[in-house]
Amino acid sequence: MTSPLRLLVNGVPVETPVPPSERLLDTLRWRLGLRGTKEGCRTGACGACTVLIGGHPRLSCLTLSHQVGEEPILTVEGLESDPVGRAVMDVFVAEAALQCGYCTPGFVVALTGLLKEHPGASESSLLEGLQGNLCRCTGYSSIRRAVTRLAEPAP
Amino acid sequence: MALLAPTRAEEAIAELLDGPEGRVAVLAGGTDLLLDLEEGKGAPEVLLSLHRLPWRELRWGREHLEVGATLPLAELERDPELARRIPGLLEAVGAVGGFALRNQATLGGNLVRASPVSDLIPILLALECEVGILGSTGERTIPLEKFLLGPRRTVLARGELVRRVVIPTLPSAFRWQRVRPANDVSQISVAVARTPDGEHWRIATAGVAPLARRARTAEALLRGRSPPEELMVSAAAGAAEEAGVRADKRATDTYRRQLLRTLVLRAIRAVPVGPTGDAG
Ligand SMILES: Cc1cc2nc3c(=O)[nH]c(=O)nc-3n(C[C@@H](O)[C@@H](O)[C@H](O)COP(=O)(O)OP(=O)(O)OC[C@H]3O[C@@H](n4cnc5c(N)ncnc54)[C@H](O)[C@@H]3O)c2cc1C
Ligand code: FES
Ligand code: FES
């Protein structure tokens, strides 16, 4: 059984039939073709599926699509046209803050959300905000370098 | 499975009372429930989502904070008053999962889940918070300690929902130990609160017994806003004995007892000495 669902994804209104128990992660990836958002664990533990809902980082694997309502969704595909998202991605590229890249959408989306909510956030608060994001490859040092560059220099 | 998202409490309650037991599952942030469903635990016909109910209050009174059942935990962290007025609650909220999880997980869901390793239950026990329960005949309020019956068991009857939590504003502290800082389960967590005059101290521990509990004998040893060091040490040792320590896959009982003593002592010392928790 599916019912029609309207979402606002990366500024674009979309309408698609979605079963009531479908996770936002699956709607994004398999109905809307937005495969940038990754499935790491499907249990809330890795952060790879992070998207912004109403500007706040959320786990799309633990969110039902029908629970989103009218709140705008921003996925990694939408970061390109967002000034903060653009800046975050540029720094990740400059610092080579990825290896396989599987965790990267979650990191850059989460950082974009944190920086939009707290422009000029400190390095420690950004790192704290990323505690729920796991990376299996980089050893984190390149990600930390990127975070250092995105944070305001400590006073 | 159908998803219903009523906008009025009466509709939600009526839906819960309709049809056979187990037909409806209540959905708040979904961070526990969706995992259960994915694992095949329960097969409800209806998911009753609370997200459209206007239950997201965060209201400061002179001596209390009232939190609506469906307020995401991250909204508590965003409140500029919390660090000063209920420091232990801010520390405990920050220990739950990662930031994205806290943008959806709710206080109501955490209490109803009644997990032995909840990071919120010990601090709310130490603060002696009250739970507002809404049913078809209105709202009743009971102390959290009476609300919790055991792991995953509460006094909620069929047709009842947690509506709000009322939390006294008290000087307090929370300490935990786990392998990874986020998205891991605390091996131990400890909460301490005291009344503004220092007359009463309260200690609660979790991660040891089947459910978080108070350590009443130990807390009775403490008096005053900054008790003498030797009493703090005795209270910490007493709390470790009283906690009902058990071994499991996460830690041995010896390790837990030592850890408890250390964390209780740290938490007692971390409670602000000043009379916070007032309206000033
Ligand atoms: C990766 C991960 C890490 C976690 N880490 C921690 C941690 O460190 N510390 C910790 O304490 N917890 C942790 N949790 C659990 C925590 O997210 C939940 O306990 C959360 O607070 C539950 O809230 P929810 O809104 O998501 O509940 P839901 O999953 O929506 O509901 C939980 C249960 O409560 C019922 N329910 C919900 N709201 C109400 C209501 N108002 N009235 C009646 N019944 C209701 C539901 O029917 C369900 O049975 C973690 C979870 C995950 C997935
Ligand atoms: S896939 Fe959602 S947190 Fe891992
Ligand atoms: S770059 Fe491979 S998981 Fe992070």
Short mmCIF file of C-alpha atoms and ligand atoms in Angstrom, two decimals:
data_model
loop_
_atom_site.label_atom_id
_atom_site.label_comp_id
_atom_site.label_asym_id
_atom_site.label_seq_id
_atom_site.Cartn_x
_atom_site.Cartn_y
_atom_site.Cartn_z
CA MET A 1 0.00 0.00 0.00
CA THR A 2 1.43 3.36 -0.96
CA SER A 3 0.15 6.85 -0.48
CA PRO A 4 1.17 10.02 -2.30
CA LEU A 5 3.88 12.03 -0.64
CA ARG A 6 5.05 15.55 -1.30
CA LEU A 7 8.54 16.56 -0.31
CA LEU A 8 10.73 19.59 -0.87
CA VAL A 9 14.17 18.20 -1.73
CA ASN A 10 17.06 20.52 -2.48
CA GLY A 11 14.61 23.29 -3.25
CA VAL A 12 12.60 21.21 -5.71
CA PRO A 13 9.05 20.06 -4.88
CA VAL A 14 8.64 16.37 -5.69
CA GLU A 15 5.64 14.08 -5.51
CA THR A 16 5.88 10.31 -5.40
CA PRO A 17 3.86 7.41 -4.00
CA VAL A 18 5.59 6.04 -0.88
CA PRO A 19 4.56 3.22 1.49
CA PRO A 20 3.85 4.50 5.02
CA SER A 21 6.73 2.60 6.60
CA GLU A 22 9.39 3.61 4.07
CA ARG A 23 12.56 5.28 5.41
CA LEU A 24 13.55 8.62 3.94
CA LEU A 25 16.90 7.06 3.02
CA ASP A 26 15.15 4.64 0.67
CA THR A 27 12.83 7.25 -0.81
CA LEU A 28 15.80 9.49 -1.61
CA ARG A 29 17.96 6.77 -3.07
CA TRP A 30 15.53 4.48 -4.83
CA ARG A 31 12.55 6.66 -5.75
CA LEU A 32 14.21 10.02 -6.31
CA GLY A 33 17.54 8.70 -7.62
CA LEU A 34 19.53 10.76 -5.11
CA ARG A 35 22.17 8.13 -4.37
CA GLY A 36 24.62 10.54 -2.76
CA THR A 37 23.05 9.83 0.63
CA LYS A 38 24.60 6.57 1.79
CA GLU A 39 23.40 3.60 3.78
CA GLY A 40 26.12 2.53 6.20
CA CYS A 41 24.43 0.73 9.07
CA ARG A 42 20.71 1.43 8.83
CA THR A 43 20.65 1.52 12.63
CA GLY A 44 21.50 5.13 13.42
CA ALA A 45 25.09 4.39 14.34
CA CYS A 46 27.28 5.67 11.47
CA GLY A 47 25.95 8.98 10.18
CA ALA A 48 26.45 8.11 6.49
CA CYS A 49 22.76 8.76 5.80
CA THR A 50 22.73 12.26 7.34
CA VAL A 51 20.54 14.84 5.59
CA LEU A 52 19.29 18.22 6.75
CA ILE A 53 15.60 18.43 7.56
CA GLY A 54 14.44 21.94 8.35
CA GLY A 55 18.13 22.87 8.51
CA HIS A 56 18.98 20.28 11.17
CA PRO A 57 21.13 17.17 10.66
CA ARG A 58 18.94 14.06 10.84
CA LEU A 59 19.42 10.35 10.20
CA SER A 60 17.46 9.44 7.09
CA CYS A 61 17.69 5.73 7.94
CA LEU A 62 15.63 6.31 11.09
CA THR A 63 13.14 8.77 9.64
CA LEU A 64 9.94 7.79 7.88
CA SER A 65 9.40 9.77 4.68
CA HIS A 66 5.82 10.50 5.70
CA GLN A 67 7.03 12.09 8.95
CA VAL A 68 8.94 14.86 7.19
CA GLY A 69 5.96 17.00 6.24
CA GLU A 70 6.67 20.39 4.75
CA GLU A 71 10.16 20.82 6.14
CA PRO A 72 12.76 21.33 3.43
CA ILE A 73 15.27 18.52 2.91
CA LEU A 74 18.85 19.19 1.89
CA THR A 75 20.96 16.27 0.67
CA VAL A 76 24.57 16.16 -0.47
CA GLU A 77 23.37 16.76 -4.04
CA GLY A 78 22.00 20.15 -2.92
CA LEU A 79 25.20 21.35 -1.25
CA GLU A 80 26.64 22.57 -4.54
CA SER A 81 24.14 25.43 -4.69
CA ASP A 82 24.40 26.30 -0.99
CA PRO A 83 27.20 28.74 -0.08
CA VAL A 84 28.04 27.01 3.21
CA GLY A 85 27.77 23.56 1.64
CA ARG A 86 30.02 24.67 -1.21
CA ALA A 87 32.64 25.95 1.22
CA VAL A 88 32.57 22.73 3.23
CA MET A 89 33.02 20.58 0.12
CA ASP A 90 35.85 22.77 -1.18
CA VAL A 91 37.74 22.35 2.08
CA PHE A 92 37.19 18.58 2.03
CA VAL A 93 38.67 18.47 -1.46
CA ALA A 94 41.56 20.77 -0.59
CA GLU A 95 42.46 18.67 2.46
CA ALA A 96 41.78 15.35 0.70
CA ALA A 97 39.55 14.53 3.64
CA LEU A 98 38.35 11.25 2.15
CA GLN A 99 39.57 7.96 0.82
CA CYS A 100 36.74 5.71 -0.35
CA GLY A 101 34.30 8.59 0.12
CA TYR A 102 31.46 6.50 1.48
CA CYS A 103 31.18 8.44 4.73
CA THR A 104 31.83 11.81 3.07
CA PRO A 105 28.23 12.84 2.22
CA GLY A 106 27.32 12.36 5.88
CA PHE A 107 30.28 14.41 7.08
CA VAL A 108 29.82 17.33 4.69
CA VAL A 109 26.05 17.48 5.18
CA ALA A 110 26.41 17.35 8.98
CA LEU A 111 29.10 20.06 8.92
CA THR A 112 26.98 22.22 6.66
CA GLY A 113 24.09 21.94 9.13
CA LEU A 114 26.33 22.72 12.10
CA LEU A 115 27.91 25.75 10.40
CA LYS A 116 24.60 27.12 9.18
CA GLU A 117 23.19 26.92 12.70
CA HIS A 118 26.33 28.30 14.34
CA PRO A 119 28.33 30.40 11.92
CA GLY A 120 31.82 30.73 13.33
CA ALA A 121 31.48 27.59 15.48
CA SER A 122 34.64 26.53 17.29
CA GLU A 123 36.66 23.54 16.23
CA SER A 124 35.75 21.64 19.38
CA SER A 125 32.02 22.21 18.94
CA LEU A 126 32.23 21.09 15.30
CA LEU A 127 34.10 17.95 16.30
CA GLU A 128 31.52 17.29 18.98
CA GLY A 129 28.76 17.69 16.43
CA LEU A 130 30.48 15.07 14.25
CA GLN A 131 30.75 12.43 16.97
CA GLY A 132 27.98 10.41 15.34
CA ASN A 133 29.77 10.23 11.98
CA LEU A 134 32.10 7.28 11.41
CA CYS A 135 34.81 6.88 8.81
CA ARG A 136 36.52 3.53 8.21
CA CYS A 137 39.35 4.77 6.00
CA THR A 138 40.91 8.13 6.70
CA GLY A 139 42.00 7.67 10.28
CA TYR A 140 40.23 10.99 10.75
CA SER A 141 43.32 13.19 10.59
CA SER A 142 42.47 14.64 7.19
CA ILE A 143 38.87 15.17 8.28
CA ARG A 144 40.13 16.95 11.37
CA ARG A 145 42.31 19.19 9.22
CA ALA A 146 39.27 20.12 7.18
CA VAL A 147 37.31 20.87 10.36
CA THR A 148 40.15 23.04 11.66
CA ARG A 149 40.02 25.09 8.49
CA LEU A 150 36.26 25.45 8.68
CA ALA A 151 36.28 26.55 12.31
CA GLU A 152 36.96 30.05 13.46
CA PRO A 153 40.45 30.32 14.88
CA ALA A 154 40.31 29.89 18.66
CA PRO A 155 40.26 33.28 20.43
CA MET B 1 0.92 -0.97 7.85
CA ALA B 2 -0.72 2.45 7.93
CA LEU B 3 0.73 5.67 9.32
CA LEU B 4 -1.55 8.02 11.22
CA ALA B 5 -0.45 11.43 12.43
CA PRO B 6 -3.29 13.06 14.36
CA THR B 7 -3.14 16.73 15.23
CA ARG B 8 -5.34 16.42 18.31
CA ALA B 9 -4.59 14.38 21.43
CA GLU B 10 -8.17 13.01 21.61
CA GLU B 11 -7.79 11.44 18.17
CA ALA B 12 -4.52 9.81 19.20
CA ILE B 13 -6.02 8.37 22.39
CA ALA B 14 -9.12 7.12 20.55
CA GLU B 15 -6.96 5.37 17.98
CA LEU B 16 -4.99 3.63 20.74
CA LEU B 17 -8.19 2.30 22.29
CA ASP B 18 -9.61 1.05 19.01
CA GLY B 19 -9.34 -2.63 18.07
CA PRO B 20 -7.28 -5.40 19.68
CA GLU B 21 -4.16 -4.88 21.81
CA GLY B 22 -0.98 -4.49 19.77
CA ARG B 23 -2.77 -3.09 16.72
CA VAL B 24 -1.22 0.34 17.16
CA ALA B 25 2.41 1.27 17.85
CA VAL B 26 3.23 4.77 19.03
CA LEU B 27 5.97 6.49 17.06
CA ALA B 28 7.86 9.54 18.33
CA GLY B 29 11.42 10.05 17.07
CA GLY B 30 11.53 6.43 15.96
CA THR B 31 15.13 5.84 17.04
CA ASP B 32 14.12 2.80 19.08
CA LEU B 33 10.85 1.81 17.45
CA LEU B 34 12.00 1.70 13.83
CA LEU B 35 14.92 -0.54 14.80
CA ASP B 36 12.52 -2.88 16.63
CA LEU B 37 10.23 -3.05 13.60
CA GLU B 38 13.16 -3.67 11.27
CA GLU B 39 14.18 -6.58 13.50
CA GLY B 40 10.67 -7.98 13.25
CA LYS B 41 9.72 -7.21 16.86
CA GLY B 42 6.01 -6.46 16.73
CA ALA B 43 3.80 -6.20 13.66
CA PRO B 44 1.45 -3.29 14.28
CA GLU B 45 -1.27 -2.48 11.77
CA VAL B 46 -1.00 1.20 12.53
CA LEU B 47 1.92 3.44 13.35
CA LEU B 48 0.58 6.33 15.35
CA SER B 49 3.03 9.16 14.85
CA LEU B 50 2.99 11.92 17.45
CA HIS B 51 4.88 14.42 15.29
CA ARG B 52 1.88 16.61 14.47
CA LEU B 53 0.72 17.01 18.06
CA PRO B 54 1.64 20.35 19.64
CA TRP B 55 3.62 18.62 22.37
CA ARG B 56 7.01 20.27 22.02
CA GLU B 57 6.93 22.68 24.92
CA LEU B 58 10.08 23.84 26.63
CA ARG B 59 8.81 26.05 29.41
CA TRP B 60 10.77 27.42 32.37
CA GLY B 61 8.97 28.02 35.62
CA ARG B 62 10.50 29.38 38.81
CA GLU B 63 11.50 25.96 40.07
CA HIS B 64 10.72 23.63 37.19
CA LEU B 65 11.32 22.98 33.55
CA GLU B 66 8.40 21.52 31.65
CA VAL B 67 9.31 19.50 28.57
CA GLY B 68 6.72 18.28 26.09
CA ALA B 69 6.97 14.55 25.35
CA THR B 70 7.87 14.95 21.69
CA LEU B 71 10.47 17.70 21.94
CA PRO B 72 13.64 16.46 20.22
CA LEU B 73 16.53 16.22 22.68
CA ALA B 74 18.65 18.63 20.64
CA GLU B 75 16.16 21.40 21.44
CA LEU B 76 17.11 21.04 25.09
CA GLU B 77 20.76 21.51 24.18
CA ARG B 78 19.86 24.62 22.21
CA ASP B 79 18.24 26.23 25.23
CA PRO B 80 20.55 28.92 26.63
CA GLU B 81 19.31 28.48 30.23
CA LEU B 82 19.86 24.76 30.67
CA ALA B 83 23.59 24.83 31.43
CA ARG B 84 23.04 27.17 34.36
CA ARG B 85 19.74 25.90 35.71
CA ILE B 86 19.98 22.09 35.30
CA PRO B 87 23.60 21.39 34.36
CA GLY B 88 23.31 17.62 34.89
CA LEU B 89 20.48 17.36 32.39
CA LEU B 90 22.48 19.13 29.69
CA GLU B 91 25.39 16.76 30.29
CA ALA B 92 23.12 13.72 30.10
CA VAL B 93 21.34 14.86 26.93
CA GLY B 94 24.71 15.45 25.27
CA ALA B 95 25.65 11.84 26.00
CA VAL B 96 22.78 10.38 23.95
CA GLY B 97 23.85 9.12 20.52
CA GLY B 98 25.21 11.71 18.13
CA PHE B 99 23.87 15.16 17.30
CA ALA B 100 21.76 14.02 14.32
CA LEU B 101 20.14 11.32 16.47
CA ARG B 102 19.32 13.91 19.12
CA ASN B 103 17.54 16.02 16.51
CA GLN B 104 14.89 13.32 16.41
CA ALA B 105 15.05 11.25 19.61
CA THR B 106 12.62 12.47 22.27
CA LEU B 107 12.50 12.49 26.07
CA GLY B 108 9.11 10.72 26.07
CA GLY B 109 10.44 7.91 23.91
CA ASN B 110 13.49 7.45 26.11
CA LEU B 111 11.39 7.13 29.27
CA VAL B 112 8.83 4.76 27.75
CA ARG B 113 11.61 2.62 26.37
CA ALA B 114 12.88 2.33 29.97
CA SER B 115 16.23 0.97 28.89
CA PRO B 116 18.67 -0.19 31.60
CA VAL B 117 21.34 1.87 29.85
CA SER B 118 19.33 5.04 29.27
CA ASP B 119 21.46 8.11 29.95
CA LEU B 120 18.43 10.24 30.73
CA ILE B 121 16.72 8.10 33.35
CA PRO B 122 19.44 8.41 36.04
CA ILE B 123 19.55 12.20 35.91
CA LEU B 124 15.76 12.44 35.85
CA LEU B 125 15.58 10.09 38.87
CA ALA B 126 18.13 12.19 40.73
CA LEU B 127 16.17 15.35 39.92
CA GLU B 128 12.94 13.61 41.02
CA CYS B 129 11.04 14.57 37.92
CA GLU B 130 7.36 13.89 37.36
CA VAL B 131 5.77 12.33 34.32
CA GLY B 132 2.47 13.68 32.96
CA ILE B 133 0.39 10.84 31.52
CA LEU B 134 -2.53 11.59 29.24
CA GLY B 135 -5.45 9.16 28.91
CA SER B 136 -9.08 9.29 27.84
CA THR B 137 -10.11 10.74 31.20
CA GLY B 138 -7.45 13.43 31.40
CA GLU B 139 -3.91 13.85 32.64
CA ARG B 140 -2.34 12.38 35.76
CA THR B 141 1.10 13.06 37.10
CA ILE B 142 3.35 10.55 38.82
CA PRO B 143 6.99 10.52 39.97
CA LEU B 144 9.38 8.95 37.45
CA GLU B 145 10.44 6.35 40.01
CA LYS B 146 6.85 5.05 40.12
CA PHE B 147 6.44 5.34 36.34
CA LEU B 148 9.23 2.86 35.66
CA LEU B 149 8.49 -0.80 36.43
CA GLY B 150 11.45 -2.56 34.79
CA PRO B 151 13.32 -2.79 31.51
CA ARG B 152 10.87 -1.74 28.79
CA ARG B 153 8.07 -1.71 31.33
CA THR B 154 6.20 1.30 32.62
CA VAL B 155 2.88 1.98 34.29
CA LEU B 156 1.39 3.27 31.02
CA ALA B 157 -1.94 1.56 30.48
CA ARG B 158 -3.53 0.96 27.12
CA GLY B 159 -4.78 4.24 25.68
CA GLU B 160 -2.26 6.33 27.59
CA LEU B 161 0.58 8.47 26.33
CA VAL B 162 3.36 10.37 28.00
CA ARG B 163 2.39 13.99 27.57
CA ARG B 164 5.15 15.86 29.40
CA VAL B 165 7.97 15.66 31.90
CA VAL B 166 8.28 18.19 34.71
CA ILE B 167 11.86 18.60 35.90
CA PRO B 168 12.94 20.46 39.04
CA THR B 169 15.76 22.93 38.39
CA LEU B 170 18.54 21.79 40.71
CA PRO B 171 22.31 21.88 40.91
CA SER B 172 23.28 18.57 39.37
CA ALA B 173 25.90 16.63 37.44
CA PHE B 174 26.13 13.59 35.18
CA ARG B 175 29.13 11.35 34.46
CA TRP B 176 29.45 8.34 32.16
CA GLN B 177 31.96 5.83 30.87
CA ARG B 178 31.90 4.03 27.56
CA VAL B 179 34.25 2.80 24.88
CA ARG B 180 33.37 5.39 22.25
CA PRO B 181 32.03 8.84 23.12
CA ALA B 182 29.05 8.77 20.76
CA ASN B 183 26.63 6.13 19.52
CA ASP B 184 27.82 3.67 22.08
CA VAL B 185 26.16 2.39 25.21
CA SER B 186 27.38 3.64 28.57
CA GLN B 187 28.90 0.91 30.72
CA ILE B 188 28.02 3.06 33.68
CA SER B 189 26.30 6.35 34.10
CA VAL B 190 25.86 8.32 37.28
CA ALA B 191 23.75 11.34 38.16
CA VAL B 192 23.84 13.48 41.27
CA ALA B 193 21.57 16.35 42.29
CA ARG B 194 21.08 18.31 45.49
CA THR B 195 18.48 20.67 46.83
CA PRO B 196 19.53 24.34 46.75
CA ASP B 197 20.04 24.45 50.52
CA GLY B 198 22.17 21.31 50.46
CA GLU B 199 19.79 19.49 52.82
CA HIS B 200 19.17 16.62 50.41
CA TRP B 201 21.48 14.92 47.98
CA ARG B 202 20.33 12.34 45.46
CA ILE B 203 22.41 9.80 43.60
CA ALA B 204 21.21 7.56 40.76
CA THR B 205 23.19 4.95 38.85
CA ALA B 206 22.54 3.13 35.56
CA GLY B 207 24.19 0.50 33.41
CA VAL B 208 24.56 -1.85 36.36
CA ALA B 209 21.18 -3.21 37.47
CA PRO B 210 18.23 -4.08 35.18
CA LEU B 211 17.03 -0.54 35.64
CA ALA B 212 18.54 2.72 36.85
CA ARG B 213 18.02 3.25 40.58
CA ARG B 214 18.64 5.62 43.45
CA ALA B 215 21.35 4.95 46.04
CA ARG B 216 19.45 6.18 49.09
CA THR B 217 21.72 4.94 51.87
CA ALA B 218 24.72 6.58 50.24
CA GLU B 219 22.97 9.84 49.51
CA ALA B 220 21.86 10.17 53.14
CA LEU B 221 25.54 10.51 54.09
CA LEU B 222 25.79 13.85 52.31
CA ARG B 223 24.76 17.16 53.85
CA GLY B 224 25.39 20.76 52.94
CA ARG B 225 26.38 22.41 49.71
CA SER B 226 29.92 21.16 49.83
CA PRO B 227 30.21 18.12 52.09
CA PRO B 228 33.58 17.18 53.60
CA GLU B 229 35.82 15.09 51.37
CA GLU B 230 35.66 11.96 53.56
CA LEU B 231 31.86 11.91 53.38
CA MET B 232 31.97 12.23 49.62
CA VAL B 233 34.34 9.28 49.46
CA SER B 234 32.12 7.17 51.76
CA ALA B 235 29.02 8.09 49.77
CA ALA B 236 30.72 7.09 46.52
CA ALA B 237 31.83 3.76 47.98
CA GLY B 238 28.36 3.20 49.40
CA ALA B 239 26.67 3.96 46.09
CA ALA B 240 28.90 1.44 44.35
CA GLU B 241 27.78 -1.24 46.83
CA GLU B 242 24.14 -0.25 46.62
CA ALA B 243 23.96 -0.17 42.84
CA GLY B 244 23.32 -3.89 42.33
CA VAL B 245 26.36 -4.33 40.08
CA ARG B 246 26.29 -7.21 37.59
CA ALA B 247 28.69 -8.41 34.93
CA ASP B 248 27.71 -8.60 31.27
CA LYS B 249 29.34 -8.47 27.86
CA ARG B 250 30.22 -4.80 28.28
CA ALA B 251 32.15 -5.00 31.57
CA THR B 252 32.94 -7.22 34.55
CA ASP B 253 31.40 -6.56 37.95
CA THR B 254 34.77 -5.67 39.58
CA TYR B 255 35.48 -3.11 36.89
CA ARG B 256 31.99 -1.69 37.21
CA ARG B 257 32.20 -1.34 41.00
CA GLN B 258 35.51 0.54 40.80
CA LEU B 259 34.28 2.68 37.98
CA LEU B 260 31.10 3.48 39.86
CA ARG B 261 32.99 4.65 42.91
CA THR B 262 35.13 6.94 40.79
CA LEU B 263 32.27 8.33 38.73
CA VAL B 264 30.00 8.93 41.72
CA LEU B 265 32.80 10.83 43.43
CA ARG B 266 33.45 12.89 40.31
CA ALA B 267 29.77 13.61 39.88
CA ILE B 268 29.38 14.73 43.51
CA ARG B 269 32.36 17.05 43.12
CA ALA B 270 31.00 18.35 39.82
CA VAL B 271 27.69 19.56 41.27
CA PRO B 272 27.95 23.36 41.33
CA VAL B 273 28.33 24.68 44.87
CA GLY B 274 26.28 27.83 44.29
CA PRO B 275 22.51 27.84 44.73
CA THR B 276 21.67 27.48 41.05
CA GLY B 277 18.29 26.35 39.94
CA ASP B 278 16.51 29.51 41.03
CA ALA B 279 14.86 32.15 38.93
CA GLY B 280 17.72 34.62 39.40
C1 LIG C 1 22.60 4.78 17.35
C2 LIG C 1 21.84 4.99 18.63
C3 LIG C 1 22.49 5.47 19.76
C4 LIG C 1 21.80 5.67 20.95
N1 LIG C 1 22.49 6.12 22.03
C5 LIG C 1 21.83 6.32 23.20
C6 LIG C 1 22.53 6.80 24.34
O1 LIG C 1 23.73 7.03 24.30
N2 LIG C 1 21.84 6.99 25.51
C7 LIG C 1 20.50 6.75 25.58
O2 LIG C 1 19.90 6.97 26.62
N3 LIG C 1 19.80 6.32 24.50
C8 LIG C 1 20.44 6.09 23.33
N4 LIG C 1 19.74 5.63 22.24
C9 LIG C 1 18.31 5.40 22.39
C10 LIG C 1 17.55 6.71 22.25
O3 LIG C 1 17.74 7.22 20.94
C11 LIG C 1 16.11 6.48 22.50
O4 LIG C 1 15.85 5.90 23.73
C12 LIG C 1 15.26 7.73 22.31
O5 LIG C 1 15.36 8.69 23.34
C13 LIG C 1 13.84 7.29 22.15
O6 LIG C 1 13.08 8.37 21.71
P1 LIG C 1 12.31 8.30 20.32
O7 LIG C 1 11.52 9.55 20.25
O8 LIG C 1 13.23 8.03 19.20
O9 LIG C 1 11.37 7.03 20.61
P2 LIG C 1 10.61 6.03 19.65
O10 LIG C 1 11.55 5.07 19.04
O11 LIG C 1 9.71 6.77 18.74
O12 LIG C 1 9.75 5.31 20.77
C14 LIG C 1 10.34 4.53 21.78
C15 LIG C 1 9.24 3.77 22.54
O13 LIG C 1 8.45 4.67 23.29
C16 LIG C 1 7.10 4.69 22.86
N5 LIG C 1 6.72 6.10 22.91
C17 LIG C 1 7.41 7.16 22.39
N6 LIG C 1 6.87 8.32 22.76
C18 LIG C 1 5.80 8.02 23.53
C19 LIG C 1 4.84 8.82 24.24
N7 LIG C 1 4.87 10.16 24.23
N8 LIG C 1 3.88 8.17 24.96
C20 LIG C 1 3.84 6.83 25.01
N9 LIG C 1 4.73 6.02 24.38
C21 LIG C 1 5.70 6.62 23.64
C22 LIG C 1 7.11 4.05 21.50
O14 LIG C 1 5.90 3.41 21.23
C23 LIG C 1 8.27 3.08 21.62
O15 LIG C 1 7.84 1.91 22.27
C24 LIG C 1 20.41 5.42 21.02
C25 LIG C 1 19.72 4.98 19.89
C26 LIG C 1 20.42 4.75 18.70
C27 LIG C 1 19.68 4.28 17.48
S1 FES C 2 22.86 4.45 7.73
FE1 FES C 2 21.84 5.86 9.00
S2 FES C 2 23.23 6.11 10.61
FE2 FES C 2 24.18 4.54 9.47
S1 FES C 3 36.55 7.73 3.48
FE1 FES C 3 35.99 5.64 3.49
S2 FES C 3 34.63 5.54 5.15
FE2 FES C 3 35.40 7.52 5.29
#
